[in-house]
CSV table of C-alpha atoms in Angstrom, one decimal:
chain,number,residue,atom,x,y,z
A,3,UNK,CA,-15.1,27.0,-17.2
A,4,UNK,CA,-16.6,29.7,-19.1
A,5,UNK,CA,-15.6,29.3,-22.5
A,6,UNK,CA,-13.6,33.0,-22.7
A,7,UNK,CA,-12.0,32.2,-19.9
A,8,UNK,CA,-8.4,31.0,-21.5
A,9,UNK,CA,-8.3,33.8,-23.2
A,10,UNK,CA,-8.8,36.3,-20.4
A,11,UNK,CA,-6.1,34.7,-19.0
A,12,UNK,CA,-4.5,34.7,-21.8
A,13,UNK,CA,-4.9,38.5,-22.2
A,14,UNK,CA,-3.7,39.0,-18.5
A,15,UNK,CA,-0.4,37.1,-19.2
A,16,UNK,CA,0.2,38.9,-22.1
A,17,UNK,CA,-0.6,42.2,-19.9
A,18,UNK,CA,2.2,40.6,-17.4
A,19,UNK,CA,4.9,40.6,-19.9
A,20,UNK,CA,4.3,42.8,-22.8
A,21,UNK,CA,7.7,43.0,-24.2
A,22,UNK,CA,8.5,39.0,-23.9
A,23,UNK,CA,9.9,36.7,-26.1
A,24,UNK,CA,8.3,33.5,-27.4
A,25,UNK,CA,8.6,31.1,-26.7
A,26,UNK,CA,9.1,32.2,-23.5
A,27,UNK,CA,10.2,28.8,-20.9
A,28,UNK,CA,8.5,28.1,-18.1
A,29,UNK,CA,12.2,28.8,-16.1
A,30,UNK,CA,15.3,29.4,-17.6
A,31,UNK,CA,18.2,29.9,-15.9
A,32,UNK,CA,20.5,32.9,-16.8
A,33,UNK,CA,24.5,33.0,-16.5
A,34,UNK,CA,25.1,36.9,-15.1
A,35,UNK,CA,27.6,36.4,-12.9
A,36,UNK,CA,31.2,35.5,-13.5
A,37,UNK,CA,30.3,31.7,-13.9
A,38,UNK,CA,32.7,31.8,-16.5
A,39,UNK,CA,35.1,33.1,-14.6
A,40,UNK,CA,35.6,30.5,-12.1
A,41,UNK,CA,34.3,27.4,-14.4
A,42,UNK,CA,37.3,28.5,-16.2
A,43,UNK,CA,39.3,28.5,-12.9
A,44,UNK,CA,38.2,24.4,-12.7
A,45,UNK,CA,40.0,24.2,-16.4
A,46,UNK,CA,43.0,26.0,-15.6
A,47,UNK,CA,43.5,24.3,-12.5
A,48,UNK,CA,42.9,21.2,-13.1
A,49,UNK,CA,40.9,20.8,-10.4
A,50,UNK,CA,37.3,19.6,-11.8
A,51,UNK,CA,36.2,16.3,-10.6
A,52,UNK,CA,34.5,16.0,-6.6
A,53,UNK,CA,36.8,17.7,-4.5
A,54,UNK,CA,38.1,21.5,-4.9
A,55,UNK,CA,37.8,24.8,-2.9
A,56,UNK,CA,34.7,25.3,-4.9
A,57,UNK,CA,32.9,22.5,-2.9
A,58,UNK,CA,33.5,23.4,-0.2
A,59,UNK,CA,33.0,27.5,-0.9
A,60,UNK,CA,29.7,26.2,-2.3
A,61,UNK,CA,28.9,24.8,1.0
A,62,UNK,CA,29.9,27.6,3.6
A,63,UNK,CA,28.3,29.9,1.3
A,64,UNK,CA,24.7,28.2,1.7
A,65,UNK,CA,25.3,27.5,5.2
A,66,UNK,CA,25.7,31.4,5.7
A,67,UNK,CA,22.4,31.7,3.6
A,68,UNK,CA,20.4,29.4,5.0
A,69,UNK,CA,21.4,29.8,8.7
A,70,UNK,CA,21.4,25.6,8.8
A,71,UNK,CA,23.9,25.0,10.5
A,72,UNK,CA,25.6,22.5,7.5
A,73,UNK,CA,25.5,21.8,4.1
A,74,UNK,CA,26.7,18.5,2.0
A,75,UNK,CA,27.1,19.5,-2.0
A,76,UNK,CA,25.9,16.1,-4.1
A,77,UNK,CA,25.3,15.4,-7.6
A,78,UNK,CA,22.0,16.0,-7.5
A,79,UNK,CA,18.8,16.8,-5.7
A,80,UNK,CA,17.1,13.5,-5.4
A,81,UNK,CA,20.8,12.1,-4.6
A,82,UNK,CA,19.8,14.9,-1.4
A,83,UNK,CA,17.2,12.6,-0.2
A,84,UNK,CA,18.2,9.5,-1.1
A,85,UNK,CA,20.6,10.6,2.0
A,86,UNK,CA,18.2,12.1,4.2
A,87,UNK,CA,16.5,9.1,4.5
A,88,UNK,CA,19.5,7.0,5.1
A,89,UNK,CA,20.5,8.7,7.3
A,90,UNK,CA,16.5,9.3,8.8
A,91,UNK,CA,17.6,5.6,9.7
A,92,UNK,CA,14.9,4.2,6.7
A,93,UNK,CA,15.6,0.6,6.5
A,94,UNK,CA,13.7,-1.5,4.0
A,95,UNK,CA,10.1,-2.7,4.8
A,96,UNK,CA,9.7,1.0,7.4
A,97,UNK,CA,7.1,3.7,5.7
A,98,UNK,CA,7.4,7.4,4.9
A,99,UNK,CA,4.3,9.7,4.4
A,100,UNK,CA,5.1,11.7,1.9
A,101,UNK,CA,3.0,13.7,-0.2
A,102,UNK,CA,1.4,12.6,-3.1
A,103,UNK,CA,1.5,15.5,-5.1
A,104,UNK,CA,5.0,16.1,-5.4
A,105,UNK,CA,7.4,15.5,-7.7
A,106,UNK,CA,8.6,11.5,-8.1
A,107,UNK,CA,12.4,12.1,-6.9
A,108,UNK,CA,10.5,12.3,-3.9
A,109,UNK,CA,8.7,9.3,-3.6
A,110,UNK,CA,11.4,7.6,-5.5
A,111,UNK,CA,13.8,8.2,-3.3
A,112,UNK,CA,12.4,6.5,-0.2
A,113,UNK,CA,12.3,3.7,-2.7
A,114,UNK,CA,15.6,3.7,-2.9
A,115,UNK,CA,16.2,2.9,1.2
A,116,UNK,CA,13.3,-0.7,-0.2
A,117,UNK,CA,11.1,1.9,2.0
A,118,UNK,CA,8.1,2.2,1.3
A,119,UNK,CA,6.1,5.8,0.4
A,120,UNK,CA,2.3,6.4,2.3
A,121,UNK,CA,0.9,9.0,0.5
A,122,UNK,CA,-1.0,11.9,2.2
A,123,UNK,CA,-3.5,14.4,1.5
A,124,UNK,CA,-2.0,18.3,1.0
A,125,UNK,CA,-3.9,21.7,2.0
A,126,UNK,CA,-5.6,23.8,-0.7
A,127,UNK,CA,-4.1,27.6,0.9
A,128,UNK,CA,0.2,26.3,0.9
A,129,UNK,CA,0.1,23.5,-1.2
A,130,UNK,CA,2.0,21.1,1.3
A,131,UNK,CA,1.3,18.4,3.3
A,132,UNK,CA,-2.3,18.9,5.7
A,133,UNK,CA,-1.3,17.9,8.7
A,134,UNK,CA,-4.9,18.3,10.8
A,135,UNK,CA,-5.9,15.2,7.7
A,136,UNK,CA,-2.6,13.4,8.8
A,137,UNK,CA,-3.2,14.1,12.2
A,138,UNK,CA,-6.5,12.2,11.6
A,139,UNK,CA,-4.9,9.9,8.9
A,140,UNK,CA,-2.9,8.9,11.8
A,141,UNK,CA,-4.9,8.1,14.5
A,142,UNK,CA,-7.1,6.2,11.9
A,143,UNK,CA,-3.7,3.5,11.2
A,144,UNK,CA,-1.3,4.0,13.5
A,145,UNK,CA,-0.1,3.5,17.1
A,146,UNK,CA,3.4,4.3,18.9
A,147,UNK,CA,4.4,1.6,20.5
A,148,UNK,CA,8.4,1.4,22.1
A,149,UNK,CA,9.3,4.8,20.6
A,150,UNK,CA,8.0,3.3,17.2
A,151,UNK,CA,5.3,4.9,15.2
A,152,UNK,CA,4.2,1.7,13.5
A,153,UNK,CA,1.0,1.3,11.0
A,154,UNK,CA,-1.4,-1.3,12.2
A,155,UNK,CA,-3.0,-2.6,8.7
A,156,UNK,CA,0.2,-3.3,7.5
A,157,UNK,CA,1.8,-3.8,10.6
A,158,UNK,CA,5.9,-1.8,9.2
A,159,UNK,CA,7.5,1.0,10.8
A,160,UNK,CA,6.7,4.9,10.0
A,161,UNK,CA,10.1,6.1,9.9
A,162,UNK,CA,10.3,9.2,8.8
A,163,UNK,CA,7.5,12.1,7.8
A,164,UNK,CA,8.8,14.4,4.4
A,165,UNK,CA,7.3,17.8,3.3
A,166,UNK,CA,8.0,18.6,0.5
A,167,UNK,CA,7.0,23.3,-0.2
A,168,UNK,CA,6.1,23.5,-3.7
A,169,UNK,CA,6.9,25.8,-5.8
A,170,UNK,CA,9.1,27.5,-2.8
A,171,UNK,CA,5.9,28.0,-1.5
A,172,UNK,CA,6.6,27.2,2.8
A,173,UNK,CA,4.8,23.9,4.4
A,174,UNK,CA,2.8,24.5,7.5
A,175,UNK,CA,6.3,23.7,8.7
A,176,UNK,CA,5.2,24.4,12.1
A,177,UNK,CA,1.8,22.6,12.5
A,178,UNK,CA,4.1,19.2,10.2
A,179,UNK,CA,6.4,18.8,13.1
A,180,UNK,CA,4.3,19.5,16.0
A,181,UNK,CA,2.6,15.9,14.4
A,182,UNK,CA,5.9,14.6,13.3
A,183,UNK,CA,7.1,15.0,17.0
A,184,UNK,CA,3.9,13.8,18.7
A,185,UNK,CA,4.5,10.0,16.4
A,186,UNK,CA,8.2,9.7,17.2
A,187,UNK,CA,7.8,10.4,13.6
A,188,UNK,CA,11.7,12.3,12.0
A,189,UNK,CA,11.2,15.1,9.7
A,190,UNK,CA,13.0,15.5,6.8
A,191,UNK,CA,12.0,19.0,4.1
A,192,UNK,CA,12.2,18.5,1.0
A,193,UNK,CA,12.7,22.0,0.0
A,194,UNK,CA,14.2,20.9,-3.9
A,195,UNK,CA,12.2,24.1,-5.2
A,196,UNK,CA,12.6,26.0,-2.0
A,197,UNK,CA,16.0,28.6,-2.0
A,198,UNK,CA,15.3,31.9,-1.2
A,199,UNK,CA,12.5,31.4,0.6
A,200,UNK,CA,11.0,31.4,4.9
A,201,UNK,CA,9.0,31.3,7.3
A,202,UNK,CA,9.2,33.7,10.5
A,203,UNK,CA,12.7,34.8,9.0
A,204,UNK,CA,13.9,31.3,9.4
A,205,UNK,CA,15.1,29.6,5.5
A,206,UNK,CA,12.9,26.8,4.4
A,207,UNK,CA,15.1,23.3,4.8
A,208,UNK,CA,16.0,24.4,8.9
A,209,UNK,CA,13.1,23.0,11.0
A,210,UNK,CA,13.2,19.3,10.0
A,211,UNK,CA,16.4,17.2,11.5
A,212,UNK,CA,17.8,17.1,8.0
A,213,UNK,CA,16.2,18.5,4.1
A,214,UNK,CA,17.8,18.5,1.0
A,215,UNK,CA,18.1,21.6,-1.6
A,216,UNK,CA,18.3,20.5,-5.8
A,217,UNK,CA,20.4,23.3,-8.8
A,218,UNK,CA,18.7,21.9,-11.7
A,219,UNK,CA,18.7,23.8,-14.5
A,220,UNK,CA,15.1,25.0,-14.2
A,221,UNK,CA,16.1,26.2,-10.5
A,222,UNK,CA,16.4,29.5,-8.5
A,223,UNK,CA,20.1,28.9,-8.4
A,224,UNK,CA,21.3,26.1,-11.0
A,225,UNK,CA,24.9,24.0,-10.8
A,226,UNK,CA,23.4,22.3,-14.3
A,227,UNK,CA,22.8,19.3,-11.9
A,228,UNK,CA,23.2,19.3,-8.3
A,229,UNK,CA,22.0,18.9,-4.9
A,230,UNK,CA,23.0,19.7,-1.1
A,231,UNK,CA,21.5,18.2,1.9
A,232,UNK,CA,20.9,20.8,5.0
A,233,UNK,CA,20.9,20.2,8.5
A,234,UNK,CA,21.8,21.4,12.7
A,235,UNK,CA,23.7,17.8,13.4
A,236,UNK,CA,27.5,17.4,13.2
A,237,UNK,CA,27.3,14.0,13.4
A,238,UNK,CA,24.5,13.4,11.0
A,239,UNK,CA,26.3,16.0,8.0
A,240,UNK,CA,29.7,14.2,9.1
A,241,UNK,CA,28.5,11.4,7.5
A,242,UNK,CA,26.6,12.1,5.3
A,243,UNK,CA,29.8,13.2,3.9
A,244,UNK,CA,31.9,10.5,4.2
A,245,UNK,CA,28.6,8.6,2.6
A,246,UNK,CA,28.8,10.5,-0.4
A,247,UNK,CA,32.1,9.9,-0.7
A,248,UNK,CA,32.1,6.6,-1.1
A,249,UNK,CA,33.0,6.0,2.8
A,250,UNK,CA,36.3,5.9,1.8
A,251,UNK,CA,38.0,6.3,4.9
A,252,UNK,CA,40.7,9.8,5.0
A,253,UNK,CA,44.4,8.4,3.7
A,254,UNK,CA,47.7,10.1,2.2
A,255,UNK,CA,46.8,7.0,-0.9
A,256,UNK,CA,45.1,4.2,0.2
A,257,UNK,CA,42.3,2.7,-1.0
A,258,UNK,CA,40.0,1.8,2.2
A,259,UNK,CA,35.7,1.8,3.1
A,260,UNK,CA,34.1,1.0,6.1
A,261,UNK,CA,31.1,0.4,5.1
A,262,UNK,CA,28.8,0.5,1.6
A,263,UNK,CA,29.0,4.6,0.2
A,264,UNK,CA,28.2,6.6,-2.5
A,265,UNK,CA,29.7,8.6,-5.2
A,266,UNK,CA,27.5,11.1,-4.9
A,267,UNK,CA,29.8,14.5,-4.3
A,268,UNK,CA,28.6,17.7,-6.4
A,269,UNK,CA,32.0,18.2,-9.0
A,270,UNK,CA,34.2,21.2,-8.8
A,271,UNK,CA,33.6,22.4,-11.9
A,272,UNK,CA,29.5,22.8,-11.1
A,273,UNK,CA,30.3,23.8,-7.6
A,274,UNK,CA,32.1,26.6,-9.2
A,275,UNK,CA,28.5,27.6,-11.1
A,276,UNK,CA,26.8,27.5,-7.8
A,277,UNK,CA,29.1,29.8,-6.1
A,278,UNK,CA,28.5,32.1,-8.9
A,279,UNK,CA,24.5,31.9,-9.5
A,280,UNK,CA,24.4,32.4,-6.1
A,281,UNK,CA,26.0,35.2,-6.0
A,282,UNK,CA,23.8,36.7,-7.7
A,283,UNK,CA,20.8,35.2,-5.6
A,284,UNK,CA,19.7,39.1,-4.0
A,285,UNK,CA,19.4,40.0,-7.1
A,286,UNK,CA,17.6,37.1,-8.8
A,287,UNK,CA,15.2,36.7,-5.8
A,288,UNK,CA,14.6,40.3,-6.1
A,289,UNK,CA,13.2,39.9,-9.6
A,290,UNK,CA,11.4,37.1,-9.1
A,291,UNK,CA,9.6,39.1,-6.8
A,292,UNK,CA,8.9,42.6,-9.4
A,293,UNK,CA,7.3,39.5,-11.4
A,294,UNK,CA,5.0,37.9,-9.5
A,295,UNK,CA,3.9,41.6,-8.7
A,296,UNK,CA,3.4,41.8,-12.2
A,297,UNK,CA,1.5,39.1,-11.7
A,298,UNK,CA,-1.1,40.3,-9.9
A,299,UNK,CA,-2.1,43.0,-10.7
A,300,UNK,CA,-2.8,42.0,-14.3
A,301,UNK,CA,-4.4,38.6,-12.9
A,302,UNK,CA,-6.5,41.9,-10.1
A,303,UNK,CA,-10.6,41.4,-11.6
A,304,UNK,CA,-10.5,38.4,-14.0
A,305,UNK,CA,-12.6,35.6,-11.8
A,306,UNK,CA,-12.5,32.1,-11.8
A,307,UNK,CA,-9.3,32.0,-11.2
A,308,UNK,CA,-6.5,33.3,-8.4
A,309,UNK,CA,-3.0,33.4,-8.2
A,310,UNK,CA,-1.6,31.1,-6.1
A,311,UNK,CA,0.0,33.4,-2.5
A,312,UNK,CA,2.7,33.6,0.0
A,313,UNK,CA,1.2,33.1,3.3
A,314,UNK,CA,1.5,36.2,6.1
A,315,UNK,CA,4.8,35.6,7.9
A,316,UNK,CA,6.8,34.1,5.4
A,317,UNK,CA,9.3,35.5,2.2
A,318,UNK,CA,8.8,33.3,-0.9
A,319,UNK,CA,11.4,32.2,-3.6
A,320,UNK,CA,8.4,32.4,-6.2
A,321,UNK,CA,10.1,29.9,-8.2
A,322,UNK,CA,6.6,29.1,-10.4
A,323,UNK,CA,3.7,32.0,-10.5
A,324,UNK,CA,0.7,29.3,-9.8
A,325,UNK,CA,-2.9,29.9,-11.0
A,326,UNK,CA,-5.9,28.1,-9.3
A,327,UNK,CA,-8.9,27.4,-11.1
A,328,UNK,CA,-12.4,28.1,-8.5
A,329,UNK,CA,-12.7,24.6,-9.5
A,330,UNK,CA,-11.7,21.7,-10.3
A,331,UNK,CA,-12.2,20.7,-13.9
A,332,UNK,CA,-9.4,18.5,-16.4
A,333,UNK,CA,-10.5,19.9,-19.2
A,334,UNK,CA,-11.3,23.3,-18.9
A,335,UNK,CA,-7.4,22.9,-16.9
A,336,UNK,CA,-6.0,21.8,-20.8
A,337,UNK,CA,-7.7,24.0,-22.4
A,338,UNK,CA,-6.0,26.9,-20.2
A,339,UNK,CA,-3.2,24.4,-21.3
A,340,UNK,CA,-3.2,24.4,-24.7
A,341,UNK,CA,-4.2,28.0,-25.3
A,342,UNK,CA,-1.0,29.5,-23.2
A,343,UNK,CA,1.3,27.3,-24.8
A,344,UNK,CA,-0.2,27.2,-28.3
A,345,UNK,CA,0.1,31.5,-28.0
A,346,UNK,CA,4.4,30.6,-26.9
A,347,UNK,CA,4.7,31.2,-23.0
A,348,UNK,CA,4.5,28.0,-22.2
A,349,UNK,CA,2.7,26.6,-19.1
A,350,UNK,CA,2.5,23.6,-17.4
A,351,UNK,CA,-0.2,21.0,-14.7
A,352,UNK,CA,1.1,19.9,-11.7
A,353,UNK,CA,3.5,16.9,-11.3
A,354,UNK,CA,0.8,13.5,-12.3
A,355,UNK,CA,0.1,12.6,-8.5
A,356,UNK,CA,2.5,9.1,-6.8
A,357,UNK,CA,-0.4,7.5,-6.5
A,358,UNK,CA,-1.8,8.0,-9.9
A,359,UNK,CA,1.8,6.6,-10.9
A,360,UNK,CA,2.0,2.3,-11.9
A,361,UNK,CA,5.1,1.6,-9.1
A,362,UNK,CA,3.0,3.6,-7.1
A,363,UNK,CA,-0.8,2.5,-7.0
A,364,UNK,CA,-0.5,0.1,-5.2
A,365,UNK,CA,1.5,1.7,-2.0
A,366,UNK,CA,-0.9,2.8,1.0
A,367,UNK,CA,-2.1,6.0,1.1
A,368,UNK,CA,-4.7,7.9,2.4
A,369,UNK,CA,-8.3,9.3,1.4
A,370,UNK,CA,-6.3,12.6,-1.1
A,371,UNK,CA,-9.8,14.8,-2.4
A,372,UNK,CA,-7.6,18.3,-2.2
A,373,UNK,CA,-4.3,17.0,-3.8
A,374,UNK,CA,-6.8,15.2,-6.1
A,375,UNK,CA,-8.8,18.9,-6.4
A,376,UNK,CA,-6.2,20.5,-6.8
A,377,UNK,CA,-4.0,18.2,-9.9
A,378,UNK,CA,-7.5,19.2,-11.9
A,379,UNK,CA,-7.2,23.3,-10.8
A,380,UNK,CA,-3.4,24.1,-10.6
A,381,UNK,CA,-1.4,25.7,-13.5
A,382,UNK,CA,2.2,27.1,-13.8
A,383,UNK,CA,3.5,30.1,-15.8
A,384,UNK,CA,6.3,31.1,-17.1
A,385,UNK,CA,8.4,32.0,-14.4
A,386,UNK,CA,11.8,33.1,-15.2
A,387,UNK,CA,13.6,35.6,-13.8
A,388,UNK,CA,15.0,37.1,-17.1
A,389,UNK,CA,10.9,38.1,-17.4
A,390,UNK,CA,11.2,40.7,-15.1
A,391,UNK,CA,14.0,43.2,-17.5
A,392,UNK,CA,11.5,43.3,-20.2
């Protein structure tokens, strides 16, 4: 990386955001719709906890937006993943194939089930799990016995494959679904960052048996905290709602519970915020597409780096705009991060890869050369929709 590349990248960011108010955050929420009205309605009526009209409404709204048969609103995206793995049949001692290039919640939720994350590599094209590399890895370490995929090195069942749509860009969902089917794995989508993204016209979160969404404060649509489980299976949806409501058996006054459940339901206050946000989702996506286009124009001709671009046949929500250096160079990446942040443009690297974290360092894994290279190549740029307004 030449010494002047950070300055050239900074100049391109400044050209894309000429009137940005500094410091420019990585991704800030905005409230321009009926958020105040809906939250005030909760306060006025007293329906502020985990039951209320807005909880029901946000689930129906999500079903309409995603085209997935059932949405179950929960307290956050990590809780959604926890429920997904429970419903996928992950039992203590099972392994779950998961990208090492992901946010820590993906691996943590597997561990909550008593499962073991088994880390696999990504591809540079999508930043998602590489289906060809995954197939090769499974042929080396696994076999199917009695309909169950088993790790021949550890003797443990490999129960599921979770794929993460990084920054809202679709993983190779078709290729990964084929691998999952060949190896009798339940496919779970970590679609936390992917609301509004589609592959061949189909919303992400609708390809696996189960999927998780997040509505954290840094997402395109926020409920403050919050998430949702998506599934086309009505029985799984019914069970998800039951488990996340402390497994309480419906009754007018009795507190009967038929199994161990969780208090994971989304409060009505949060759902009210989310309903107002979802009303503006098309507008938010359009403004974020405009911001991505600005970055595209600004970086034309800047050598040594490229923007992560949507694949053909995909519609991407542009949650975060990401730069990819031509070659891995941790020192150069950090110089770029320092240059941008010093100038008031909040920039961030990828998450620390899961297999590098102390609690996951000894977990099973494939060779991970692409993910390790990407860790030293990717920098995320300020991506708030409001930046497109200036």
